[in-house]
Structures are given as C-alpha cells and as structure tokens.
CSV table of C-alpha atoms in Angstrom, one decimal:
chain,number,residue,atom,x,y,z
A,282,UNK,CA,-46.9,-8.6,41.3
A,283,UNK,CA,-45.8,-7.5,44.9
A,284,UNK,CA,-46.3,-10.3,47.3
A,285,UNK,CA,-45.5,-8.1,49.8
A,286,UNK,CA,-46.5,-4.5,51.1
A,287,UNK,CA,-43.3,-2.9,51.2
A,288,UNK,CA,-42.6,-0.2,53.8
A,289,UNK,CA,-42.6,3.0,51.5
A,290,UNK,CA,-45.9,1.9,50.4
A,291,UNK,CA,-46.7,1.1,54.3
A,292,UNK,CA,-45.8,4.9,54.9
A,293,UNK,CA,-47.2,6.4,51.8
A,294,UNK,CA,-50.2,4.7,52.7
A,295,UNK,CA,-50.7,5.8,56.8
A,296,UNK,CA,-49.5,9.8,55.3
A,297,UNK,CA,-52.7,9.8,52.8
A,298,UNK,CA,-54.9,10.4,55.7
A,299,UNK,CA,-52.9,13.7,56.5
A,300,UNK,CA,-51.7,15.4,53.1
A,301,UNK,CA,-52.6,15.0,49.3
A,302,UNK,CA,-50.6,11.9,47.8
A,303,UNK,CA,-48.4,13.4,46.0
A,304,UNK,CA,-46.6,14.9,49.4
A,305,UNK,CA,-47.8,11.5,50.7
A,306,UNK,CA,-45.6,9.9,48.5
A,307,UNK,CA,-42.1,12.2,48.6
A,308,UNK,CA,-42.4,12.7,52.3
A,309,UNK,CA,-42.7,8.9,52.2
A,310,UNK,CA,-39.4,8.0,50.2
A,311,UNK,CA,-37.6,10.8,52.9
A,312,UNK,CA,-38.3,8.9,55.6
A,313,UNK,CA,-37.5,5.6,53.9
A,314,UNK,CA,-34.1,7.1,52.7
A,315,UNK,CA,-33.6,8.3,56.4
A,316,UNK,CA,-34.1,5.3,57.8
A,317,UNK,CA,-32.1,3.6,55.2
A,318,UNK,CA,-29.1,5.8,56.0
A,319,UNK,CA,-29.2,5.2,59.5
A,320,UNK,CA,-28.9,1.8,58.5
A,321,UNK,CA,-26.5,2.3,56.5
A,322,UNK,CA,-23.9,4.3,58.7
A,323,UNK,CA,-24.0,1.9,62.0
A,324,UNK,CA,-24.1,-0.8,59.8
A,325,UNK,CA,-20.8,0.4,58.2
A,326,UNK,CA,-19.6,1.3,61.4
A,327,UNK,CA,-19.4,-2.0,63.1
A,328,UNK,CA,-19.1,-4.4,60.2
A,329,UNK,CA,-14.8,-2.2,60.5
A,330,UNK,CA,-15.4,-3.1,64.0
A,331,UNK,CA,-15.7,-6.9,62.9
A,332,UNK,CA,-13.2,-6.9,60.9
A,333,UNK,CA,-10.8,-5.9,63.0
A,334,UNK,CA,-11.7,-8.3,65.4
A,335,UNK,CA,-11.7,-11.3,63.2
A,336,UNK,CA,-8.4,-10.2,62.2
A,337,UNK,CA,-7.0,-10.1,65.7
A,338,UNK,CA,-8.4,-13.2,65.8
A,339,UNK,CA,-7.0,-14.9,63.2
A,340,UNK,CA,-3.7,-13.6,64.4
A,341,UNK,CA,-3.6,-14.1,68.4
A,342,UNK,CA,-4.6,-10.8,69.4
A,343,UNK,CA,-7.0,-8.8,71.2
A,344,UNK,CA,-8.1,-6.2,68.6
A,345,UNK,CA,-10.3,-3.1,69.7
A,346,UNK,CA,-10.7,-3.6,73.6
A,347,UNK,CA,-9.9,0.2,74.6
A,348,UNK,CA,-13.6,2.5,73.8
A,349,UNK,CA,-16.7,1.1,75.2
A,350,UNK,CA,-17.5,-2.2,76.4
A,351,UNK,CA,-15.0,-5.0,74.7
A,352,UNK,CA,-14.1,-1.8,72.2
A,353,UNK,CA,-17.9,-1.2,70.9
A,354,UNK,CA,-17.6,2.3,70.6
A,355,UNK,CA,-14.1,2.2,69.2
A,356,UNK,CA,-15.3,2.8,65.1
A,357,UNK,CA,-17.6,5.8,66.5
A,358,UNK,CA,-14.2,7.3,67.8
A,359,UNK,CA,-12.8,6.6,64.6
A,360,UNK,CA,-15.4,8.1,62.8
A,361,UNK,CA,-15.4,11.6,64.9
A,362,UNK,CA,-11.7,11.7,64.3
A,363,UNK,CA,-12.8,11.3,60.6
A,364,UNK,CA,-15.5,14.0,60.6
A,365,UNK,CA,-13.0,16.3,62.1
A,366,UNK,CA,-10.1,15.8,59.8
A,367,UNK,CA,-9.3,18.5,57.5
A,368,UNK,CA,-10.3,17.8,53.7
A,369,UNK,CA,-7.1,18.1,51.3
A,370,UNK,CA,-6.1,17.3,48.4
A,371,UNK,CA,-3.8,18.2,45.2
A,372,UNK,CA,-4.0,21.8,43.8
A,373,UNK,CA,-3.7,19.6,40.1
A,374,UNK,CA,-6.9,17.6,41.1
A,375,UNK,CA,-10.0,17.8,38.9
A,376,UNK,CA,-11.4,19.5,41.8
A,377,UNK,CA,-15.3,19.1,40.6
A,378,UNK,CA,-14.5,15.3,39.4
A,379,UNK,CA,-12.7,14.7,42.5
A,380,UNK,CA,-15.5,16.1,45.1
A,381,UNK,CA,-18.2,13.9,42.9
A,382,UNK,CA,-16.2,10.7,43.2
A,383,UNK,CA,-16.9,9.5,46.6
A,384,UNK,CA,-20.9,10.1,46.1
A,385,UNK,CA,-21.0,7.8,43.4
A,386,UNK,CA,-19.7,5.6,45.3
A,387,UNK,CA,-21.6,5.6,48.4
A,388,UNK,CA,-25.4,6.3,46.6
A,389,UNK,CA,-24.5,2.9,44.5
A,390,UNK,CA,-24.2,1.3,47.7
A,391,UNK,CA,-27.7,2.8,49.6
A,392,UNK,CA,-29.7,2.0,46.4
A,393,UNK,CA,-28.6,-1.5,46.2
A,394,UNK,CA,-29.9,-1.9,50.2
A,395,UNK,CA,-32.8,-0.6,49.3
A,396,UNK,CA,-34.4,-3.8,47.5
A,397,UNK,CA,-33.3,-6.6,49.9
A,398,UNK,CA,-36.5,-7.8,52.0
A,399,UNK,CA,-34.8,-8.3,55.5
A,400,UNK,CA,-38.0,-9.6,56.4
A,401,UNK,CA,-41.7,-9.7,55.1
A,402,UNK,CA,-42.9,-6.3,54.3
A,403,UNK,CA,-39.7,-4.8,55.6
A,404,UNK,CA,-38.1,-3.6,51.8
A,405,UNK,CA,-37.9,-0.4,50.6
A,406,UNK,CA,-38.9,-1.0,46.8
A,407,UNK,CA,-40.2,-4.9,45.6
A,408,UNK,CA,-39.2,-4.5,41.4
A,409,UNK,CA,-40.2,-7.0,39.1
A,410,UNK,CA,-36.1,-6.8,37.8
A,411,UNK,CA,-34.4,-6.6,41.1
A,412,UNK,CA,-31.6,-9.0,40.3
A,413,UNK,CA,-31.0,-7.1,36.8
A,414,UNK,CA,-30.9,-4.3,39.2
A,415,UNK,CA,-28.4,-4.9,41.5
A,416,UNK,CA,-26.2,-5.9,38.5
A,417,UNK,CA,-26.6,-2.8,37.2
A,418,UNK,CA,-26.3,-0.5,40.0
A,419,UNK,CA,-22.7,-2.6,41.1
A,420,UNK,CA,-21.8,-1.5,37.9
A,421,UNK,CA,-22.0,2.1,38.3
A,422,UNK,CA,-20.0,2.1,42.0
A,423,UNK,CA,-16.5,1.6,39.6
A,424,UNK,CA,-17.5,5.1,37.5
A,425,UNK,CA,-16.7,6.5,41.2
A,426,UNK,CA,-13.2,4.2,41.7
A,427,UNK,CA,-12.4,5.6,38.1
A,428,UNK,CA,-13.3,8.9,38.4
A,429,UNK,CA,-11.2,9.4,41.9
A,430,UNK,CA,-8.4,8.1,40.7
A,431,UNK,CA,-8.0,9.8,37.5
A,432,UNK,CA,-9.4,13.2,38.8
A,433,UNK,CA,-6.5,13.1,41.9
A,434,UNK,CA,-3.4,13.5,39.3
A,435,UNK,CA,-1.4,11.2,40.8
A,436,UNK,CA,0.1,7.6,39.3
A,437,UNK,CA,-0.4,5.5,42.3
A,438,UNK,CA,-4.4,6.5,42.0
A,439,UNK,CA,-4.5,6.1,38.6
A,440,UNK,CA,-3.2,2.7,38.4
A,441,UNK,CA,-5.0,1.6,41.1
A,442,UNK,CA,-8.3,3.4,39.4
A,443,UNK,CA,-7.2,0.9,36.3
A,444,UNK,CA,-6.7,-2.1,37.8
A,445,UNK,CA,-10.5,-1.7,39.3
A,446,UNK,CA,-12.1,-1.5,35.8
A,447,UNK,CA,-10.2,-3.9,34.7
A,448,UNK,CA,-11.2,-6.4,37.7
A,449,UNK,CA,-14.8,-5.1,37.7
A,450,UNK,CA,-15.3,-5.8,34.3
A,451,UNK,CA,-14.1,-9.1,34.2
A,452,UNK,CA,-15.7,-10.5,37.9
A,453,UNK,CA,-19.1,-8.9,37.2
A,454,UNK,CA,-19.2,-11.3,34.2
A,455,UNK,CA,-18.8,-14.6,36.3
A,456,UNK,CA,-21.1,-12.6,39.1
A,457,UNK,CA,-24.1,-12.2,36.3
A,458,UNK,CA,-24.0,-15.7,34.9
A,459,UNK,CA,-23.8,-17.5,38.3
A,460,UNK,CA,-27.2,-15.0,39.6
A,461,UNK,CA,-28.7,-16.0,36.0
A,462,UNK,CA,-28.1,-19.9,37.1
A,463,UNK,CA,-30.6,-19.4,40.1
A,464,UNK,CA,-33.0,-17.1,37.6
A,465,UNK,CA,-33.2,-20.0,35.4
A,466,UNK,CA,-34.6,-22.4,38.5
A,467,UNK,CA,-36.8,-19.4,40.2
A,468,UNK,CA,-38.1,-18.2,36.8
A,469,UNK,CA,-38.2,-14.6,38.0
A,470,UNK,CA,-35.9,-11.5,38.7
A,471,UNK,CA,-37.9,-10.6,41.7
A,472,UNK,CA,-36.3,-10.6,44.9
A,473,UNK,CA,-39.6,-11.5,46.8
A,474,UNK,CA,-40.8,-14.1,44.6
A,475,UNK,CA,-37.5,-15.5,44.4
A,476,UNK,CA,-38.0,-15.5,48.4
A,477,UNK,CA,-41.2,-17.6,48.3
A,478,UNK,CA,-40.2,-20.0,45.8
A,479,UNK,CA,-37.5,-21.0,48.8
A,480,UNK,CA,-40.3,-21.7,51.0
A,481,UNK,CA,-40.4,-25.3,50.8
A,482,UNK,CA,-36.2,-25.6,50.5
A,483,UNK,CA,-33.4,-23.5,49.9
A,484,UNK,CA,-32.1,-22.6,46.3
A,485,UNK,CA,-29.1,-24.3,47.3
A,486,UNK,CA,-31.0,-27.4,47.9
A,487,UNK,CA,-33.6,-27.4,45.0
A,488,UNK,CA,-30.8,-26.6,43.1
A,489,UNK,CA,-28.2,-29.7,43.4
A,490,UNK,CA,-24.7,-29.8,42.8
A,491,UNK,CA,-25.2,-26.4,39.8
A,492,UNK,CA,-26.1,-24.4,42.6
A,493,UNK,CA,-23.5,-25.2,45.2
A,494,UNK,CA,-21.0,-24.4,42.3
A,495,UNK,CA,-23.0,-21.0,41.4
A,496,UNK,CA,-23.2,-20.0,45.0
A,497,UNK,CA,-19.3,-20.9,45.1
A,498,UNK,CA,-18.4,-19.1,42.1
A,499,UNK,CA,-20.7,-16.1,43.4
A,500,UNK,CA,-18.4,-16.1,46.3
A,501,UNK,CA,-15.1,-16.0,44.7
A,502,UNK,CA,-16.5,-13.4,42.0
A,503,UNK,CA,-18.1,-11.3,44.4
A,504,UNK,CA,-15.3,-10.9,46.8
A,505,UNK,CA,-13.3,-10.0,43.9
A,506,UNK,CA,-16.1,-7.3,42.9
A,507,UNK,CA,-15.6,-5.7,46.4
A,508,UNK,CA,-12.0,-4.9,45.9
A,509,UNK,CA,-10.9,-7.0,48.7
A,510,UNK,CA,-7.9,-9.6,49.3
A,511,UNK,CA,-6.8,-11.3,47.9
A,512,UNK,CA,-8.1,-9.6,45.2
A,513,UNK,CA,-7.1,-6.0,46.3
A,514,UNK,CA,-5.1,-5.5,43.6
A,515,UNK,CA,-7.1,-1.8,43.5
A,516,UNK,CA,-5.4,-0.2,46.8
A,517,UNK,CA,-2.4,-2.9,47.0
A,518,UNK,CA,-0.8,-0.8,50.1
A,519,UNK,CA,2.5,-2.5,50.0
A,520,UNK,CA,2.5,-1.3,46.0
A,521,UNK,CA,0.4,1.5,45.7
A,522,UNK,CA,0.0,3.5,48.9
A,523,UNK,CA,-3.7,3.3,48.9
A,524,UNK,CA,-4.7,3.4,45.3
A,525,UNK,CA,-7.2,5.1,44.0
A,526,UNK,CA,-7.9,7.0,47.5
A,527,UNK,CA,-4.6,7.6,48.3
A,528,UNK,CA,-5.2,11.7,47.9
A,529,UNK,CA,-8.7,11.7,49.8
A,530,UNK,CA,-9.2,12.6,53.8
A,531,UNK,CA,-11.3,13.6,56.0
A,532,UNK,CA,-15.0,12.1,55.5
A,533,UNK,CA,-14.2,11.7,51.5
A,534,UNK,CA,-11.6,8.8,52.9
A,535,UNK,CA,-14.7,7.7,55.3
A,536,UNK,CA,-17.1,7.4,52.6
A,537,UNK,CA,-14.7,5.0,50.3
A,538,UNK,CA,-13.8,2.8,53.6
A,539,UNK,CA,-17.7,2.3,54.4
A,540,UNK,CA,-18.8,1.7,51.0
A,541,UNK,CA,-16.5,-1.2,50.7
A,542,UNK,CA,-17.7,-2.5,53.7
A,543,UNK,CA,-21.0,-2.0,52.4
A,544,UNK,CA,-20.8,-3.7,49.3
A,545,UNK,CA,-19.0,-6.6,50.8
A,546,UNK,CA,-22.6,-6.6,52.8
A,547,UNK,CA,-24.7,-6.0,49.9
A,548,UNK,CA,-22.7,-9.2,47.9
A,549,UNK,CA,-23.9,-11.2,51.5
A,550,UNK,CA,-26.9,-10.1,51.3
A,551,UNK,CA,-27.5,-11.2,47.6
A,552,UNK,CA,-26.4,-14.8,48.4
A,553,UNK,CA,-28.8,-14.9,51.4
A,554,UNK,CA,-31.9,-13.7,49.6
A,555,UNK,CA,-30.9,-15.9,46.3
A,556,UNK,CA,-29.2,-18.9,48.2
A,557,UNK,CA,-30.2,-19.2,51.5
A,558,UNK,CA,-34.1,-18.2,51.6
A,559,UNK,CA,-33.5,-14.8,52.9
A,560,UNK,CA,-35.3,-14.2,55.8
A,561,UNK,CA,-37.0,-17.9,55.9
A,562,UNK,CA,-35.8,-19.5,58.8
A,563,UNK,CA,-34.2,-23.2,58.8
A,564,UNK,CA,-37.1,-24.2,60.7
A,565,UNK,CA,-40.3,-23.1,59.0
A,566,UNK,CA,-41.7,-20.7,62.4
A,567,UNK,CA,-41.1,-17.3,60.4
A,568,UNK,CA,-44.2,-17.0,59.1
A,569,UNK,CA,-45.9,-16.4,63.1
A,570,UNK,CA,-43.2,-14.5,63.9
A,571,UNK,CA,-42.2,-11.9,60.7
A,572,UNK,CA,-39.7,-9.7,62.6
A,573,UNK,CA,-37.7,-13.1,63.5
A,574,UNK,CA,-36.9,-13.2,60.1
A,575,UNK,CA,-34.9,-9.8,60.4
A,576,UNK,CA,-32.8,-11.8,62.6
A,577,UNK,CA,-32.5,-14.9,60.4
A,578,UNK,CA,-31.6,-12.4,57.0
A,579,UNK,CA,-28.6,-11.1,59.4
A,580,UNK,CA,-27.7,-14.2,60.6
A,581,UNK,CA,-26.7,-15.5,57.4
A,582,UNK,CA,-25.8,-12.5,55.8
A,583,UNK,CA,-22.8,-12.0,58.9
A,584,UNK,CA,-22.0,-15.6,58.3
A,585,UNK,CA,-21.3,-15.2,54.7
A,586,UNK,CA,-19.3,-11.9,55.6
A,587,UNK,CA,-17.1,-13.5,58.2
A,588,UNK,CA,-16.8,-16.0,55.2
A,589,UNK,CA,-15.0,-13.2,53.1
A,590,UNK,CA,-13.1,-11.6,55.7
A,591,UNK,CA,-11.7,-15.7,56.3
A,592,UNK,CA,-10.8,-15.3,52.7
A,593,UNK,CA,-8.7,-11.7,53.0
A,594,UNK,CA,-6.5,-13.1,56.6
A,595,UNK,CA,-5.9,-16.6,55.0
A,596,UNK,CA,-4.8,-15.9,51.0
A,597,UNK,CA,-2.0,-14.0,50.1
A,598,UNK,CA,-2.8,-11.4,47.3
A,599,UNK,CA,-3.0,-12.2,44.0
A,600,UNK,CA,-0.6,-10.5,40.7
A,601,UNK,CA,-2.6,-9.3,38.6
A,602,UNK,CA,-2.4,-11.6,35.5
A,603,UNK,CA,-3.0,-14.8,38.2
A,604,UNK,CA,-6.4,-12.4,38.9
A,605,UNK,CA,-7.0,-12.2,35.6
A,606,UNK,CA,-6.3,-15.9,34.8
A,607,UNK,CA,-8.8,-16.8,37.7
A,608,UNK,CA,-12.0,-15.3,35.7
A,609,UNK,CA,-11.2,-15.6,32.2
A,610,UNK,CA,-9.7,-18.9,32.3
A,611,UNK,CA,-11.3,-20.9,34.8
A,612,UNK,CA,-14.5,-19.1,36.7
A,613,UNK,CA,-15.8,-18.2,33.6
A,614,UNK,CA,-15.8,-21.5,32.0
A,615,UNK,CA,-17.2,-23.2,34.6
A,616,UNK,CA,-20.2,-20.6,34.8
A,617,UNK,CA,-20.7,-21.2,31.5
A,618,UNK,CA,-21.0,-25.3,31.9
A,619,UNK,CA,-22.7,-24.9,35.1
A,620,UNK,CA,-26.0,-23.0,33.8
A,621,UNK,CA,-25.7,-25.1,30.7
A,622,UNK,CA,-26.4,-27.7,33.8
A,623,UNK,CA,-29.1,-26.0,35.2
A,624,UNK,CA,-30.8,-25.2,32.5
A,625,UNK,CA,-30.9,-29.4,31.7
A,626,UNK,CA,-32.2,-29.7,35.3
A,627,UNK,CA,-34.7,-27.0,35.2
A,628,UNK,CA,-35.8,-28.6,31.9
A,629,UNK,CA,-36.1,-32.8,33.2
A,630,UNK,CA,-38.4,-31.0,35.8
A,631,UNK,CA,-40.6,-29.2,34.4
A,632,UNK,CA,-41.1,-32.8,31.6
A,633,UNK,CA,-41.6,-34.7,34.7
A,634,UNK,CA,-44.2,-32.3,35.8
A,635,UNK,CA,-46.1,-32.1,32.8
C-alpha cells in the first residue's frame, strides 16, 4: 500500500485531463526521468566540488577558489573540458562491450535515486520491495566495472576490473544482512513505510545497541561497495594507473567519475531513509511544512557523505587480503550475531505487546 502519492503518479494524474492514459502515463515517466537527470548531473557535479574541498581541508589548503564565487563553477569548467575531450581508446578494445560499459554504470545509479522519498510525495516509484531493490540494482553497477575493464585489453584494467568483483561480492554480503537487521524491526521492504514507522523515533534509536552496530557495519561495507579509500583497491592509482577506466576519456571517463560519486550518495541516502527517518525532522514540525523535509533528507545525507570522504583523507589503503580479511573474517561475523540480536529484540517486544 502507497502511503504516499508519488510524483509520477502526481504527473500521470494532472496529464489524464489532456491525452488518453496510456500517453498520460509514458509522457509522465519522461518528465520524471528528466527531472531525475537533472538531479542527477548537478548533484554529481558539486558533490566532486565537495570533495575537493574537504580534501584541501583536511590538508591546509584552499582547494577550488579560482571559477565562480569561492570556486562554485569550477566542476561545470571541468565538465565542459570533459564534453569536449576527444573519445579514444585501444584499436584491440571490444569496441561494442567497451561503448556499453559506462551506461551500465551510470543507469544503475539513476534507478536506485529513483525510489528514495526526499520528502513526502516527492519519490519517483514507492515499491512494496524497495530495499530488495536497491540490493539488487547495486549489484548490476559491477557488470559495468567488469565489462570496461575486460573489454579495454589492457592488464592494469583488468586487474582492476577483478579486484571490483571480488570486493563487490564480498561487501554487498555484510551490506544485505546489516539492511535485513533494520527489516527485521520495521517488518517491511518499503521505503515509505519504513519512513513512518520512524515517526515516533529513529531506527537507530528504537533499535538499541544492534542498530548502532548495523548502521556501523553499513558504513564500513558501503564505503567499500563504492570503490573508494581506503578500499580503492579497484583504480589503486599508485598501482594500477586508473584501473578499470584507465583507457576511457572524454564523457565515457565523466560518466565513471559521477557514478561513483553518485553511489557514494545513493549508500547516504540509504542510511538516512533506514537510519535516520529520512526526511522526518529531529524536531517533529515536518509534517506542516513537507518541503522542509527535502532539506532535512539532504542534511543528513551530506553529513553521512562528508562521513565517507573523512574516511578516504584519514586511512591509508588497504592490500587486498587485509580487505578481504575485513568482510570475511570480522564484518561478516558480527552481522551475523548482530541480527541474531535483533531478531531476540524484535521478538521480547512483540511478547510484551501481546
């Protein structure tokens, strides 16, 4: 059951009055998938912006200061330098596998935005399975990592094409579990009734101590999901160039760097809406106010992603056995305990209740 109109149906429903609903209903999903790519693209844009600013940060310097006010329009520079850029690559490429590689990649990324109620009404698609979804659809972003790196015909790519199937694999495991901890207390796989069980507390809170140790293990898991230090074993500059897109340019190059910053966004936005209430404020005045809680989804989604970019300027990188060591012998584990934990908990409430 929706709680929620979301917007397509919002659209779909205003176009009725002025075409038959079956145009209703494409021309609705167009404008929805314009509006999400919009989204998308500056929200890409200026999440590279704060990064590099964080990092100059970290380190005692200025960062971007140069293009715009305080360097704002410093990433749209970057990004007409990009569109310009001539596309090459290896006359021993895959050519077809190699041209399709970035698209998995980036479409991955705009379907999993597409379910995250940034605030009431404002989702794209409400599905009764939208956790399970989002676990799948993070799943099919590697078949691009894999796909560019073996199609480019080089051994730097490949490796680094390797290393991200192997670290994929084994974080999504440790990812899954510690989201199917908070499914055990909310009972549902619904993003928007996971939403308004928070209403009367935070998951973090109704949860205890098992969900302060999911949402830590989520963290760990899902910065290593995202190909980032110090889990970066993937590209590894100082060992592999730029693994697996060391033989892409142009917009091809632009469309790997944006989707990592996008799914480093899209793993935020997952512990917001399952952790942190997602667009409930901390002070219950959301509900008079809906489009506040656009700004209170944001607010704790750039929290948790200046979170992970603390993580990549503070840790050196991992090897990649010590990476491996990290899920199998010790996240994993733990998950396993943990929603062993939860389940006890959910279970001493509901015979208190009844």
């Amino acid at each position: 059951m929706n709680i929620a109109l979301n917007i397509t149906q919002t659209f779909q429903d205003w176009l009725v009055g002025f075409m038959p609903e079956g145009a209703a209903s494409i021309t609705a999903m167009v404008i929805v998938a314009v509006i999400y790519l919009m989204i998308f693209a500056v929200a890409g844009l200026y999440l590279v912006l704060l990064e590099r600013r964080v990092a100059a940060w970290f380190q005692l310097r200025l960062g971007p200061n140069r293009v715009g006010f305080q360097g704002l329009l410093q990433t749209m520079a970057d990004a007409l330098k990009l569109v310009s850029k001539e596309l090459t690559g290896t006359d021993r490429a895959d050519k077809f596998l190699y041209n399709l590689a970035p698209y998995f990649v980036i479409i991955t990324s705009l379907m999993a935005l597409g379910i995250f109620p940034f605030t009431q009404g404002f989702q794209a698609f409400d599905i009764n399975i939208g956790i399970f979804f989002l676990i799948a659809i993070s799943s099919i972003g590697v078949i691009g990592i894999l796909l560019a790196g073996w199609s480019s015909n080089n051994k730097f790519a490949l490796i680094g094409a390797m290393r991200s199937g192997v670290q994929t694999i084994s974080y999504e495991l440790s990812i899954g579990l510690s989201l199917l901890t908070m499914v055990l207390l909310t009972g549902s796989l619904q993003l928007s009734e996971i939403v308004e069980t928070q209403k009367h507390g935070w998951l973090i809170v109704q949860g205890h101590v098992p969900a302060i140790i999911a949402f830590m293990i989520y963290m760990i898991a899902g910065t290593a999901e995202t190909n980032r230090a110090p889990f970066d074993m993937v590209e590894a500059e100082s060992e592999l160039g730029a693994g697996f897109h060391t033989e892409y340019s142009g917009m091809k190059f632009a469309y790997f760097f944006l989707a990592e910053f996008i799914n480093m966004f899209i793993i935020a936005c997952i512990a917001t809406t399952v952790f942190f209430g997602a667009w409930l404020s901390p002070f219950g005045i959301t509900e008079s106010l809906p489009w506040l809680g656009v700004f209170w989804f944001l607010l704790k989604a750039l929290i948790l992603v200046f979170l992970m970019m603390w993580f990549r300027w503070t840790f050196p990188r991992l090897r990649i056995d010590q990476l491996l060591s990290l899920e199998w012998k010790y996240l994993l584990p733990i998950n396993l305990i943990n929603i062993m934990l939860m389940a006890f908990l959910v279970w001493q409430k509901l015979t208190i209740q009844f």
